[in-house]
Tab-separated table of C-alpha atoms in Angstrom:
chain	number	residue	atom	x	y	z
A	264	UNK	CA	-19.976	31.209	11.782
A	265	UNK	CA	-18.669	29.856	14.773
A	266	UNK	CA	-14.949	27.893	15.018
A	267	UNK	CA	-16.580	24.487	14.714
A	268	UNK	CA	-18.618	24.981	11.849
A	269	UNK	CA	-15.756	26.616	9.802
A	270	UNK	CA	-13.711	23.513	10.488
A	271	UNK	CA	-16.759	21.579	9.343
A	272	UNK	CA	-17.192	23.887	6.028
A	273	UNK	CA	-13.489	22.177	5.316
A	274	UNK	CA	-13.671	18.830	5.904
A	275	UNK	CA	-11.923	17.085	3.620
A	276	UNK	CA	-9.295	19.764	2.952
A	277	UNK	CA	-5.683	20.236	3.253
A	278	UNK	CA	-5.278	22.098	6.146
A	279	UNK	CA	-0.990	21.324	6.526
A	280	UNK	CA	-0.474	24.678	5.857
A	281	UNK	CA	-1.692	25.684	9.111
A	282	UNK	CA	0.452	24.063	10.659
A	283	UNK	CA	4.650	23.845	11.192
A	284	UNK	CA	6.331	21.057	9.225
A	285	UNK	CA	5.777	17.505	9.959
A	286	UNK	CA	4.288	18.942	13.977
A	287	UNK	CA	0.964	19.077	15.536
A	288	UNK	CA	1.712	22.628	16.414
A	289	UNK	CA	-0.697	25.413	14.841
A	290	UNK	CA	1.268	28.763	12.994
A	291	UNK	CA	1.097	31.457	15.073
A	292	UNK	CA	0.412	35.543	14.794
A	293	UNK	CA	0.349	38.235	17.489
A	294	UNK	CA	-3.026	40.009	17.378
A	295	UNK	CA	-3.932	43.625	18.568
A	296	UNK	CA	-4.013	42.619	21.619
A	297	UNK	CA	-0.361	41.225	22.196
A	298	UNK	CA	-1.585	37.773	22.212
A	299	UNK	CA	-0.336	34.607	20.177
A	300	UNK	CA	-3.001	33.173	18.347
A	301	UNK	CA	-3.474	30.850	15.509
A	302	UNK	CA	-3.898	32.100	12.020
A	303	UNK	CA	-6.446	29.330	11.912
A	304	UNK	CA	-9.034	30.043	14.870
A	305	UNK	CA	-10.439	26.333	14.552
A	306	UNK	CA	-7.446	25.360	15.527
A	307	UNK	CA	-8.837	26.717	19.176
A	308	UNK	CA	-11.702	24.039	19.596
A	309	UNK	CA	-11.130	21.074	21.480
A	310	UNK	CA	-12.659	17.633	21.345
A	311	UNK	CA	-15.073	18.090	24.712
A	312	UNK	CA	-14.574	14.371	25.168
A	313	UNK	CA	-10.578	14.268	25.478
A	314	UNK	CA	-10.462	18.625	25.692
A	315	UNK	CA	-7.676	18.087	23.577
A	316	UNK	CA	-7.274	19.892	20.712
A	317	UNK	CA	-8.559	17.978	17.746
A	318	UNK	CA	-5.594	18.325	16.131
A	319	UNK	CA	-3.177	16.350	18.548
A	320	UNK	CA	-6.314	14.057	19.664
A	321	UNK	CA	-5.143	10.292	18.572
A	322	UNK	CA	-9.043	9.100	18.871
A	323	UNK	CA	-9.691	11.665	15.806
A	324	UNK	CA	-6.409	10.675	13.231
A	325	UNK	CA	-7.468	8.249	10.402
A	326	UNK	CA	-4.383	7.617	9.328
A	327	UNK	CA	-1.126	9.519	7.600
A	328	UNK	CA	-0.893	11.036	3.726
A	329	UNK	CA	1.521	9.023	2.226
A	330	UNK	CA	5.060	10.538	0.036
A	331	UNK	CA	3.757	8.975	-2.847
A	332	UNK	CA	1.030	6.994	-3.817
A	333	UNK	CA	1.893	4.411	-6.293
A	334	UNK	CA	-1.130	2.803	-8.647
A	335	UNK	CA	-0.705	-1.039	-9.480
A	336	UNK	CA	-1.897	-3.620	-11.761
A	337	UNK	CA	-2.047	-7.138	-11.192
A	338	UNK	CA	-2.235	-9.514	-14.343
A	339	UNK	CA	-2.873	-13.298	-14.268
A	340	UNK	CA	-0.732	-14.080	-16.806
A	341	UNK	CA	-2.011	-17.213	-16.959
A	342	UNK	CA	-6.104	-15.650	-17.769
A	343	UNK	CA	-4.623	-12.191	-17.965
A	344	UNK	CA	-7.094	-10.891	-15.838
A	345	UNK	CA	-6.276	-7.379	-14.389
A	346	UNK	CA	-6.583	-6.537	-11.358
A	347	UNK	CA	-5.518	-2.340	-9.869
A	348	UNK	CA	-4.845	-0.988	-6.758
A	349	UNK	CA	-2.605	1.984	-5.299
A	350	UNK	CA	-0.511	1.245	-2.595
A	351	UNK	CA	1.256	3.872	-0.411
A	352	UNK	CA	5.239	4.046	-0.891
A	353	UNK	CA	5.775	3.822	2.772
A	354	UNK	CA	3.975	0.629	2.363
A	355	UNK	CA	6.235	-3.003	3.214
A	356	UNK	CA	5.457	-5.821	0.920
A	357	UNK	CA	3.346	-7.132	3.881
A	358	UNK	CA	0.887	-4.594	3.853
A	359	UNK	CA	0.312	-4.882	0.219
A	360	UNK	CA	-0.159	-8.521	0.259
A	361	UNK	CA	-3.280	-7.538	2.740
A	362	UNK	CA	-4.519	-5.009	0.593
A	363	UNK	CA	-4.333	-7.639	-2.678
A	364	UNK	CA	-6.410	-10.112	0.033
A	365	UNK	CA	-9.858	-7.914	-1.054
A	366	UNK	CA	-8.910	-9.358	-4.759
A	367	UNK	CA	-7.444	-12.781	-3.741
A	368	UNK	CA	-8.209	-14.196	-0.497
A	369	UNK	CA	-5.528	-17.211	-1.270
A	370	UNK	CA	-2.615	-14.265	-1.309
A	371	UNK	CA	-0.744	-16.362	1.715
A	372	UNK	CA	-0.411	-18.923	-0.616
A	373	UNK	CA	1.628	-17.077	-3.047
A	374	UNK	CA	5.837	-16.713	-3.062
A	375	UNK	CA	6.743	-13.143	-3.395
A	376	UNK	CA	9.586	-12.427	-5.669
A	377	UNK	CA	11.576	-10.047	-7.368
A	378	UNK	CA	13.491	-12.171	-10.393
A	379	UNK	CA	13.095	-14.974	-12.454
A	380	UNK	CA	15.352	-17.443	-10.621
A	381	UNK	CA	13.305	-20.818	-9.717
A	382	UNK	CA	14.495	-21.688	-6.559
A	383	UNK	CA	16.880	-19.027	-5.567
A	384	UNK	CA	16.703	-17.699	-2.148
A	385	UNK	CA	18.047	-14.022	-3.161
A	386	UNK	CA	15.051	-13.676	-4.939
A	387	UNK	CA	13.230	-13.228	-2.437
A	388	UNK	CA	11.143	-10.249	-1.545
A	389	UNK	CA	11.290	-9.256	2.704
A	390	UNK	CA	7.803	-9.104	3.879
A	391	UNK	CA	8.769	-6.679	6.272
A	392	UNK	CA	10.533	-4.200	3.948
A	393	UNK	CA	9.437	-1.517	1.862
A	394	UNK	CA	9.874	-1.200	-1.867
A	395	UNK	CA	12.855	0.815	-1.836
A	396	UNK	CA	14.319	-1.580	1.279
A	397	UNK	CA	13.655	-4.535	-1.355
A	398	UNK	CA	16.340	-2.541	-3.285
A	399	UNK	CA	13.582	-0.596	-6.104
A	400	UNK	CA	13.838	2.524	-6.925
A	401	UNK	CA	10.627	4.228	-6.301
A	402	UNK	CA	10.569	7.940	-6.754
A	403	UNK	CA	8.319	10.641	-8.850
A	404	UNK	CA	10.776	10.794	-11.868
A	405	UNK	CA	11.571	7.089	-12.078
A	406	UNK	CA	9.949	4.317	-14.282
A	407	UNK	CA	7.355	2.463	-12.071
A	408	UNK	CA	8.816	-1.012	-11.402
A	409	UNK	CA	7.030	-4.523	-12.159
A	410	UNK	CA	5.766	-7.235	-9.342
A	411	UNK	CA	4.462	-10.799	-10.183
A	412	UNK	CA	3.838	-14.212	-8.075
A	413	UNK	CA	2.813	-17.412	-8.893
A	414	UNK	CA	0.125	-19.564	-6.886
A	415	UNK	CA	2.518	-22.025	-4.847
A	416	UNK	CA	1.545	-22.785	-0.756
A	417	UNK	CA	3.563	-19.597	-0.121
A	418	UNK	CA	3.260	-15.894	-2.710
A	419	UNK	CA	5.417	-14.349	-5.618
A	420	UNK	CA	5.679	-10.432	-6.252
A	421	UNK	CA	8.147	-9.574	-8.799
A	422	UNK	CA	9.632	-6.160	-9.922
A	423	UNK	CA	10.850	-6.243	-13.474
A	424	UNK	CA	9.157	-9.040	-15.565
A	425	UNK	CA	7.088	-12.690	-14.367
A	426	UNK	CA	7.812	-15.270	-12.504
A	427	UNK	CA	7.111	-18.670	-12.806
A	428	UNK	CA	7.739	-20.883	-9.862
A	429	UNK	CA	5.561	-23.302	-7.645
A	430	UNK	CA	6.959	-25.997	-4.805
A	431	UNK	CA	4.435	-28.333	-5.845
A	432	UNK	CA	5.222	-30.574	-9.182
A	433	UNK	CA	4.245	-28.837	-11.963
A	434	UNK	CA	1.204	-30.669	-14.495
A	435	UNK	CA	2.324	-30.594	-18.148
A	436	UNK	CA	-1.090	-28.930	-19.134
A	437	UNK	CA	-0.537	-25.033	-19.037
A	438	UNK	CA	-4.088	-23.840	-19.837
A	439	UNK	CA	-5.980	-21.624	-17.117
A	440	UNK	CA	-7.999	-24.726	-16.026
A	441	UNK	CA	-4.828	-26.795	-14.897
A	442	UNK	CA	-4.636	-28.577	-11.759
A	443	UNK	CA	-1.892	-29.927	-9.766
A	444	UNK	CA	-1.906	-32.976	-7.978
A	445	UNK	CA	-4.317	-32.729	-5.177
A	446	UNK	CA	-3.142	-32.622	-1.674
A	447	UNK	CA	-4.931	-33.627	0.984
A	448	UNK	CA	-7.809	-34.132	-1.213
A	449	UNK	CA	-7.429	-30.527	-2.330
A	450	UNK	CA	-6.611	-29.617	-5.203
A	451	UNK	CA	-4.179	-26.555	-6.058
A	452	UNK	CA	-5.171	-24.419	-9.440
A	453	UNK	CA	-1.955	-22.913	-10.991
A	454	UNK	CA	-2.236	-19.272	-11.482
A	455	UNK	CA	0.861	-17.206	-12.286
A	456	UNK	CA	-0.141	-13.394	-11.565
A	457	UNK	CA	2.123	-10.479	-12.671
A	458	UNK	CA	2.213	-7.270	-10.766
A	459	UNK	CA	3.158	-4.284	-12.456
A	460	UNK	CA	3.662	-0.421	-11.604
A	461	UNK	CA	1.589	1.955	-13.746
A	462	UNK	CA	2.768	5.170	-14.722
A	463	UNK	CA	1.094	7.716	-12.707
C-alpha cells in the first residue's frame, strides 16, 4: 500500500498524535539510515496542486476540533417546542445565533439575554463574546448553563432561567396564537424561546 492510500484507509481518524502539540509539524524518528523521518510516512505526500504537504495546505483544512462541544436545547416556552443543537465552546454568541438561523430564520429579530431584567442594559449578552466572555462558566465538570430569548425586532438568549421581554406593546392574550399590533401592515407573533444547556 502506497503513502496515499494509507492516508485514505484513515480518513476520518484522529491522526493528532502524529503530530507535536497544537503545530503542523510531523513527530520525527531517525531510521537506519541516519535520516529524520516521520513516524507517519503519509505525512511525506504532498498535495501535487500546492506541493505542499497536505498537512500545512490551507485549501485542504475544514475547519478546527473544538475544546468542548456543548449540546443545546431550545424550548418555546410559549408552544414548548424543542429544538437541539451543539455548539462549539469557542463559539461567540454570534455564531450561535447563525447556527439557530437553520431552525428560525427570524433569529435577528430576537434580544439575546442572560437575566430576567425587562429593560436592563446589563443584561445583555455581547454578540461578539464567547460564553465564558459573557461571564458563564463552561467547563467539563460544571452544570451546563441555561439560554432563552423572546421574539422582539432584536433576540434574547438567556443563561439561567426565561426571559420575557419584547419592545413592542405587549397584547393581553398569552396563548401561542397571539399577535401584537401589526406594524407596517405586519404583524409580529410573540414567541418566548428558552435555551438551555444539556448535560453531556
Amino acid at each position: 500500500m502506497d503513502t496515499l492510500q494509507w492516508l485514505l484507509a484513515l480518513a476520518g481518524q484522529d491522526l493528532s498524535s502524529f503530530f507535536h502539540n497544537n503545530e503542523h509539524t510531523p513527530i520525527e524518528r531517525t531510521n537506519r539510515n541516519g535520516e529524520r523521518v516521520p513516524i507517519f510516512v503519509p505525512c511525506l505526500e504532498r498535495n501535487p496542486a500546492t506541493q505542499l504537504y497536505w498537512y500545512r495546505d490551507p485549501a485542504l483544512v475544514i475547519g478546527r476540533i473544538t475544546f468542548h462541544p456543548c449540546p443545546v436545547k431550545i424550548i418555546n416556552t410559549l408552544t414548548f417546542h424543542e429544538t437541539e443543537m451543539i455548539v462549539c465552546y469557542e463559539d461567540t454568541i454570534g455564531d450561535v445565533r447563525e447556527k439557530y438561523l437553520r431552525y428560525n430564520d427570524n433569529a435577528y429579530r430576537y434580544e439575546w439575554r442572560k437575566d430576567l431584567s425587562m429593560g436592563s442594559e446589563t443584561g445583555l449578552l455581547r454578540m461578539d463574546k464567547t460564553l465564558t466572555e459573557n461571564g458563564y462558566q463552561v467547563n467539563l465538570r460544571s452544570p451546563i448553563p441555561v439560554f432563552s430569548h423572546v421574539y422582539t425586532t432584536s433576540t434574547t438568549f438567556r443563561f439561567g432561567g426565561c426571559i420575557r421581554r419584547t419592545h413592542s406593546r405587549r397584547t393581553e392574550d398569552k396563548s401561542a396564537e397571539a399577535c401584537l399590533p401589526a406594524t407596517n401592515g405586519v404583524e409580529r407573533l410573540e414567541s418566548s424561546m428558552r435555551l438551555q444547556y444539556e448535560q453531556s
